[in-house]
Tab-separated table of C-alpha atoms in Angstrom:
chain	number	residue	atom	x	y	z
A	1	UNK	CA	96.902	-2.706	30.946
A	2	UNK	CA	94.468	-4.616	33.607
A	3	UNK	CA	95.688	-7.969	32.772
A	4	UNK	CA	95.421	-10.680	34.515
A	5	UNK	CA	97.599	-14.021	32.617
A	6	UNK	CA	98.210	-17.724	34.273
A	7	UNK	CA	102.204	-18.588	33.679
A	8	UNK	CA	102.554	-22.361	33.394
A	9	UNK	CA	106.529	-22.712	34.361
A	10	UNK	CA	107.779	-26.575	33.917
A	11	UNK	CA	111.103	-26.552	36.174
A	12	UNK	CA	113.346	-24.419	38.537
A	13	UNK	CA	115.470	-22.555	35.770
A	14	UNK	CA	112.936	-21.822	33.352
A	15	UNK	CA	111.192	-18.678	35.306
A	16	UNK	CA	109.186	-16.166	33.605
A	17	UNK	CA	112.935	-13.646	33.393
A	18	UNK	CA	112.316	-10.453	31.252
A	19	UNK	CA	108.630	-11.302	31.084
A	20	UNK	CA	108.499	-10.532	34.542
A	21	UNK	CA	109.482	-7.544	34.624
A	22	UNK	CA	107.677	-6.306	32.129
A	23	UNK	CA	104.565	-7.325	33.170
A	24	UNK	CA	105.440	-5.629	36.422
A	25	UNK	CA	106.310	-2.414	34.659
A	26	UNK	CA	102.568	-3.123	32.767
A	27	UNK	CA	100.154	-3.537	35.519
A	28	UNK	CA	99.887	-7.093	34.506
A	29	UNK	CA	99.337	-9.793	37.053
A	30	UNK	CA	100.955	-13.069	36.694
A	31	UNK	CA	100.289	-16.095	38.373
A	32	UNK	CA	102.837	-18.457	38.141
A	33	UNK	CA	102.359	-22.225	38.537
A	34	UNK	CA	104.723	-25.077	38.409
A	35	UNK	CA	102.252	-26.957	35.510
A	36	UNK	CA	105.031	-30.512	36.356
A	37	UNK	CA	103.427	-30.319	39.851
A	38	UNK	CA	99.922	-30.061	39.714
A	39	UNK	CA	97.880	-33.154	38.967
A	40	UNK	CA	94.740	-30.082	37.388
A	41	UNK	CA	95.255	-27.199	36.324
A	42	UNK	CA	93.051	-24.329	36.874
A	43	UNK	CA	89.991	-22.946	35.019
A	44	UNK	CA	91.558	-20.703	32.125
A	45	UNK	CA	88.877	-18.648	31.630
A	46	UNK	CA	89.328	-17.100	34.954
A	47	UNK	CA	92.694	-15.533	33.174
A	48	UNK	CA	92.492	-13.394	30.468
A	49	UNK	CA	95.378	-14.609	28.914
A	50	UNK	CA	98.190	-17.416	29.050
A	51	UNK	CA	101.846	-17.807	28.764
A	52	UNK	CA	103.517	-21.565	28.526
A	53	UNK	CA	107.229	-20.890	29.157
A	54	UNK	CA	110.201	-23.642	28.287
A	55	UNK	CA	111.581	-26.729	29.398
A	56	UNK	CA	113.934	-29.839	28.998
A	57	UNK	CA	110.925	-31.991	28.149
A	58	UNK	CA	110.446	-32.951	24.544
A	59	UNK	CA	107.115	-33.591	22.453
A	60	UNK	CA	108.472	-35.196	19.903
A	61	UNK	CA	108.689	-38.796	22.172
A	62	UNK	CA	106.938	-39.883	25.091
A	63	UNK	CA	105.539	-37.271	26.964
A	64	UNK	CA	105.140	-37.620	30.695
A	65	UNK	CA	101.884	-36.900	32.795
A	66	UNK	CA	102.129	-33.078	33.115
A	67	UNK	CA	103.358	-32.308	29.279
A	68	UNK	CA	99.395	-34.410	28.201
A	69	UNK	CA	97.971	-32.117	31.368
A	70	UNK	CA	99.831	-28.786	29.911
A	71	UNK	CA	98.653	-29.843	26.060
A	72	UNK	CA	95.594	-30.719	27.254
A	73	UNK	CA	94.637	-27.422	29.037
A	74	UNK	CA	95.810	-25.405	25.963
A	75	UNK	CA	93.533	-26.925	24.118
A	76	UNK	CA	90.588	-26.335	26.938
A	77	UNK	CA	92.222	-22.314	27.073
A	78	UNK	CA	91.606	-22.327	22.953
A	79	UNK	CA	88.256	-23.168	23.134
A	80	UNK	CA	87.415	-20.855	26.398
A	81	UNK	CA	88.689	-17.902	23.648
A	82	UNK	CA	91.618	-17.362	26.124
A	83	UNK	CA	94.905	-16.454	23.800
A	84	UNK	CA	97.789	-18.167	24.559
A	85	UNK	CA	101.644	-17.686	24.546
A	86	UNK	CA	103.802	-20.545	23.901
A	87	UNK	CA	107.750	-19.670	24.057
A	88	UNK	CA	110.229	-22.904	22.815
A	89	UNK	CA	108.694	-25.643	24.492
A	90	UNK	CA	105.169	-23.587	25.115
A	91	UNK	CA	105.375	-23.022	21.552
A	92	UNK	CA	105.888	-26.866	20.828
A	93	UNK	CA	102.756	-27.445	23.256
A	94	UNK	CA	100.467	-24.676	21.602
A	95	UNK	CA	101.402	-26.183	18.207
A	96	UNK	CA	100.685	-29.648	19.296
A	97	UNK	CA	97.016	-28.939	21.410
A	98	UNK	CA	96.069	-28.067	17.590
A	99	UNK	CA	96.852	-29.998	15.353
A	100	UNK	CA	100.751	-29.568	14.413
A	101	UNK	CA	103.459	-31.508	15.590
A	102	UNK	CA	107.118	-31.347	16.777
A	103	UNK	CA	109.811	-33.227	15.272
A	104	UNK	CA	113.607	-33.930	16.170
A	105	UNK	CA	116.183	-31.563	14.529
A	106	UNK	CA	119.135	-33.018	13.057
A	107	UNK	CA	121.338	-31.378	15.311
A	108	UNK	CA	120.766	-28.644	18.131
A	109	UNK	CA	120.242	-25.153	16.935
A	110	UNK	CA	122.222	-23.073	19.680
A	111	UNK	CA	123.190	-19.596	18.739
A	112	UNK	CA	121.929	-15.413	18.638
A	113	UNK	CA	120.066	-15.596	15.789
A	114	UNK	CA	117.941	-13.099	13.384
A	115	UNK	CA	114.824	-14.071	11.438
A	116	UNK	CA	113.396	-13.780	8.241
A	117	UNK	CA	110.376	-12.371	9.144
A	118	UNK	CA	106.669	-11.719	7.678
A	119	UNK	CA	105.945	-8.725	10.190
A	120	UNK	CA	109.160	-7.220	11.913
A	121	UNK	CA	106.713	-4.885	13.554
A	122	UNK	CA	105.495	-7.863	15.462
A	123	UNK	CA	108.238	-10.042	15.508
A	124	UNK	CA	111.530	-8.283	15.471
A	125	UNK	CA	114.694	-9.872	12.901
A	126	UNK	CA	116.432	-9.885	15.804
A	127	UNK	CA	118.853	-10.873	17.559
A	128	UNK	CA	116.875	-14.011	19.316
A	129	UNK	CA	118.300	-16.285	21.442
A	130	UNK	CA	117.263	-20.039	20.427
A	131	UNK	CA	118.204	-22.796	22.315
A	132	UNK	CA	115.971	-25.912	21.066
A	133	UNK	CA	116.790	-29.465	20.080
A	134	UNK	CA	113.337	-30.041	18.195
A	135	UNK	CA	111.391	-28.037	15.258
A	136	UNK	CA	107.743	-27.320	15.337
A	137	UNK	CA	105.115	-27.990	12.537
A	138	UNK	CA	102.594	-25.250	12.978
A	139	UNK	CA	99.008	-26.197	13.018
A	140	UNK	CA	96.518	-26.250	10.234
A	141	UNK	CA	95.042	-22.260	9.318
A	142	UNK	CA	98.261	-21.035	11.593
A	143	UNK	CA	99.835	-18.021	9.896
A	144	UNK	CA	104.221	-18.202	9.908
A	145	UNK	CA	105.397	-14.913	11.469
A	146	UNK	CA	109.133	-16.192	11.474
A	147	UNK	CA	111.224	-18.738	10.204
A	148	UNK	CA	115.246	-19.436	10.583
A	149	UNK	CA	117.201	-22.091	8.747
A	150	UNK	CA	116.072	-24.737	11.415
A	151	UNK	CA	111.975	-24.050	10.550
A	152	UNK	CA	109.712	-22.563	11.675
A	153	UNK	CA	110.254	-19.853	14.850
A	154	UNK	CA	107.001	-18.079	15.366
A	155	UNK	CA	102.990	-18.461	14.055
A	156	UNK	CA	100.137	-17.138	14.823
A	157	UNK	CA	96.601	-19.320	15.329
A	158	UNK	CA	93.554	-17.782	16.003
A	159	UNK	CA	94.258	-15.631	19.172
A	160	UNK	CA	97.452	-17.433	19.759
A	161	UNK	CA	101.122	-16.830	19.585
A	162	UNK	CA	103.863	-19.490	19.597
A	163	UNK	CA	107.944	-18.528	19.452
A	164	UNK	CA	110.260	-21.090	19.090
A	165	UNK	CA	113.283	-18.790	20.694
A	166	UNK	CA	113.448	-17.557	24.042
A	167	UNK	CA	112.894	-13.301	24.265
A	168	UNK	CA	112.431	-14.371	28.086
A	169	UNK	CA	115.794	-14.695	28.348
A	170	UNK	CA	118.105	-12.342	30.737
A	171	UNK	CA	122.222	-12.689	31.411
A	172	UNK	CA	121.514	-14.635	34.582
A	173	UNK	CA	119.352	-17.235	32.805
A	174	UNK	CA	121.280	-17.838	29.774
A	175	UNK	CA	124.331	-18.380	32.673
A	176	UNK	CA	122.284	-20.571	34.485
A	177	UNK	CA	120.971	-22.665	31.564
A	178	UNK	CA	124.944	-23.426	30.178
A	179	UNK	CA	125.652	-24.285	33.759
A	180	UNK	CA	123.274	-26.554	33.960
A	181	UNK	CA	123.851	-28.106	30.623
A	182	UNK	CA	127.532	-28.093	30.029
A	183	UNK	CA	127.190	-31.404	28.040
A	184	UNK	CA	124.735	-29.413	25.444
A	185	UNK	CA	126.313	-26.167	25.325
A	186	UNK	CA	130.123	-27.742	25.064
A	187	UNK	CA	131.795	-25.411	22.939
A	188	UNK	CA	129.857	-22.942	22.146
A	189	UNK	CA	128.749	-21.750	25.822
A	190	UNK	CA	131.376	-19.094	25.960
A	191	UNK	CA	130.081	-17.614	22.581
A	192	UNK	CA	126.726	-17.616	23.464
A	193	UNK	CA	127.528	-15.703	26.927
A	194	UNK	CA	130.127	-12.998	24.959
A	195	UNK	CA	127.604	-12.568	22.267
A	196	UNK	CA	124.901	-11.870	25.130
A	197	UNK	CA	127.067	-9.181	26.343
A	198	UNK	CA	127.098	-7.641	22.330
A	199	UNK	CA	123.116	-8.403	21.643
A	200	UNK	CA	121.505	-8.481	25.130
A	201	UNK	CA	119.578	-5.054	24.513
A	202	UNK	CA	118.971	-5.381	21.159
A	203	UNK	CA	117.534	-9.096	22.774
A	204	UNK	CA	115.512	-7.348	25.547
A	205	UNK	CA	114.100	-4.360	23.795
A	206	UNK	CA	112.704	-6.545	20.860
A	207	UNK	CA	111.339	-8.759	23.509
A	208	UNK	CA	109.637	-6.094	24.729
A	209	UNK	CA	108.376	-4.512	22.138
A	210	UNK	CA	106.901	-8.483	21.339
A	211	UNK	CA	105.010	-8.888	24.194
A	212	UNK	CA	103.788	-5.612	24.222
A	213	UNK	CA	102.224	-6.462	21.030
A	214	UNK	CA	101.361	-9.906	22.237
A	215	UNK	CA	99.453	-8.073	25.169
A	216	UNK	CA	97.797	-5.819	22.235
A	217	UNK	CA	96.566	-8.982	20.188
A	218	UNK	CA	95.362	-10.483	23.496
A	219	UNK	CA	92.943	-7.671	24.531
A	220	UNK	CA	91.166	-7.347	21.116
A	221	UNK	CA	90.961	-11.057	20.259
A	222	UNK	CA	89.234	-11.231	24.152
A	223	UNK	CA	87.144	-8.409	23.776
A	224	UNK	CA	85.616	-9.739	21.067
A	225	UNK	CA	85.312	-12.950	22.437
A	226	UNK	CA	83.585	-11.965	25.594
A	227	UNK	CA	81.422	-9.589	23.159
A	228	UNK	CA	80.733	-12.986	21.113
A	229	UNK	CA	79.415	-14.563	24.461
A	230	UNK	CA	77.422	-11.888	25.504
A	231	UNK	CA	75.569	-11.817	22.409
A	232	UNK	CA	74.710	-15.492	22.555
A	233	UNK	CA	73.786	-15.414	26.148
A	234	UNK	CA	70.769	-12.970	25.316
C-alpha cells in the first residue's frame, strides 16, 4: 500500500488497537502522536493521510487547548487535500473543523450495534461497537453512510471519513475502557464484554474490510489531488 498516515491519539487507553495491526499487515506507516501533548502539530501534508482516534473529551462544551489545536489542524489537513479519518471523538472533530456540530445525547448510547446503512460495501451493518455520550451533525455537502437510532454514525465529506463507533476496538480495549469507567458502563459492562466474545470477529473483520476501503478512498482522492497541484504548478 506505501502509505504513510499521522495518528493523532488523545490519552493512554485510546491507542490505535485493530488499526494497528492492520496497517502493519498493509505496509502502512503510522506515526502516532499524543495530539493533548503537543502545543503544534505537524505539517499534514507531509502524510498522505490522517486518522483522529477517540477520547473522553467532549465538543459539545468547552473544549480545552489541544481539542481547538486537533480541530484546527483538520481543518489545515482539509485544505492541504490530505483525507482524514475521524473515529467517535475524531469523527466529532472532523465534523466540527467543517461546519457541523456535536450535540449532547439524551442518554449514553452503549451497546453492539448494527446500522442502517447507505453502502454496506463500505460500511458494514455490523455489529459496531459504540460507546459515545454525544451525536454528531454532519457538515454541510457531507454524504450519511450510516445512521443508528441515536443519529448519525458515519459520513463522508470530500476525501474524508468520520465513524461515530469504534471498529478500532479489540477485547483488551473494550476491558480496559469498562475498567476505567465503571461509573459509565454500570450495568451493562458485563454485556458488552459477553457480547464481545459472540460479535468480536464479525467486529474485526468488518473493521477491516472498512479501513481497507478507507485506505482505497484515500489513495484516489490524493492522487488526484497531487495531480490537481501539479497541473497548477506548470
Amino acid at each position: 500500500m506505501s502509505m504513510s498516515a499521522l495518528v493523532l491519539q488523545t490519552q493512554d487507553n485510546c491507542p490505535p488497537g485493530l488499526l494497528g495491526d492492520w496497517a502493519a499487515s498493509r505496509g502502512l506507516a503510522l506515526d502516532v502522536l499524543r495530539a493533548d501533548r503537543w502545543s503544534e502539530l505537524p505539517d499534514p501534508s507531509v502524510y498522505d493521510c490522517a486518522i483522529a482516534l477517540g477520547s473522553y473529551a467532549s465538543l459539545a462544551g468547552p473544549w480545552a487547548d489541544w481539542v481547538a489545536r486537533e480541530v484546527e489542524w483538520i481543518r489545515h489537513a482539509d485544505a492541504a487535500g490530505v483525507p482524514v479519518l475521524g473515529i467517535c471523538f475524531g469523527a466529532q472533530a472532523l465534523a466540527v473543523a467543517l461546519g457541523g456540530s456535536v450535540r449532547k445525547l439524551p442518554s449514553p448510547e452503549l451497546a453492539w450495534i448494527e446500522l442502517d446503512t447507505a453502502d454496506p460495501d463500505f460500511v458494514a451493518v455490523g455489529p459496531w461497537l459504540a460507546l459515545h455520550e454525544d451525536s454528531i451533525t454532519p457538515p454541510p455537502l457531507s454524504y450519511e453512510l450510516a445512521r443508528s437510532v441515536s443519529g448519525p454514525q458515519a459520513f463522508m465529506t470530500g476525501s474524508h471519513l468520520g465513524v461515530q463507533f469504534h471498529p478500532e476496538v479489540t477485547g483488551g480495549l473494550l476491558s480496559r475502557w469498562i475498567a476505567d469507567r465503571r461509573d459509565l458502563f454500570a450495568g451493562v459492562g458485563d454485556e458488552l464484554v459477553a457480547a464481545a466474545r459472540d460479535s468480536g470477529q464479525a467486529a474485526a473483520d468488518a473493521a477491516l474490510r472498512l479501513f481497507d476501503a478507507f485506505a482505497v478512498h484515500a489513495r484516489v482522492a490524493l492522487k488526484a489531488t497531487r495531480e490537481t497541484t501539479r497541473i497548477a504548478s506548470r
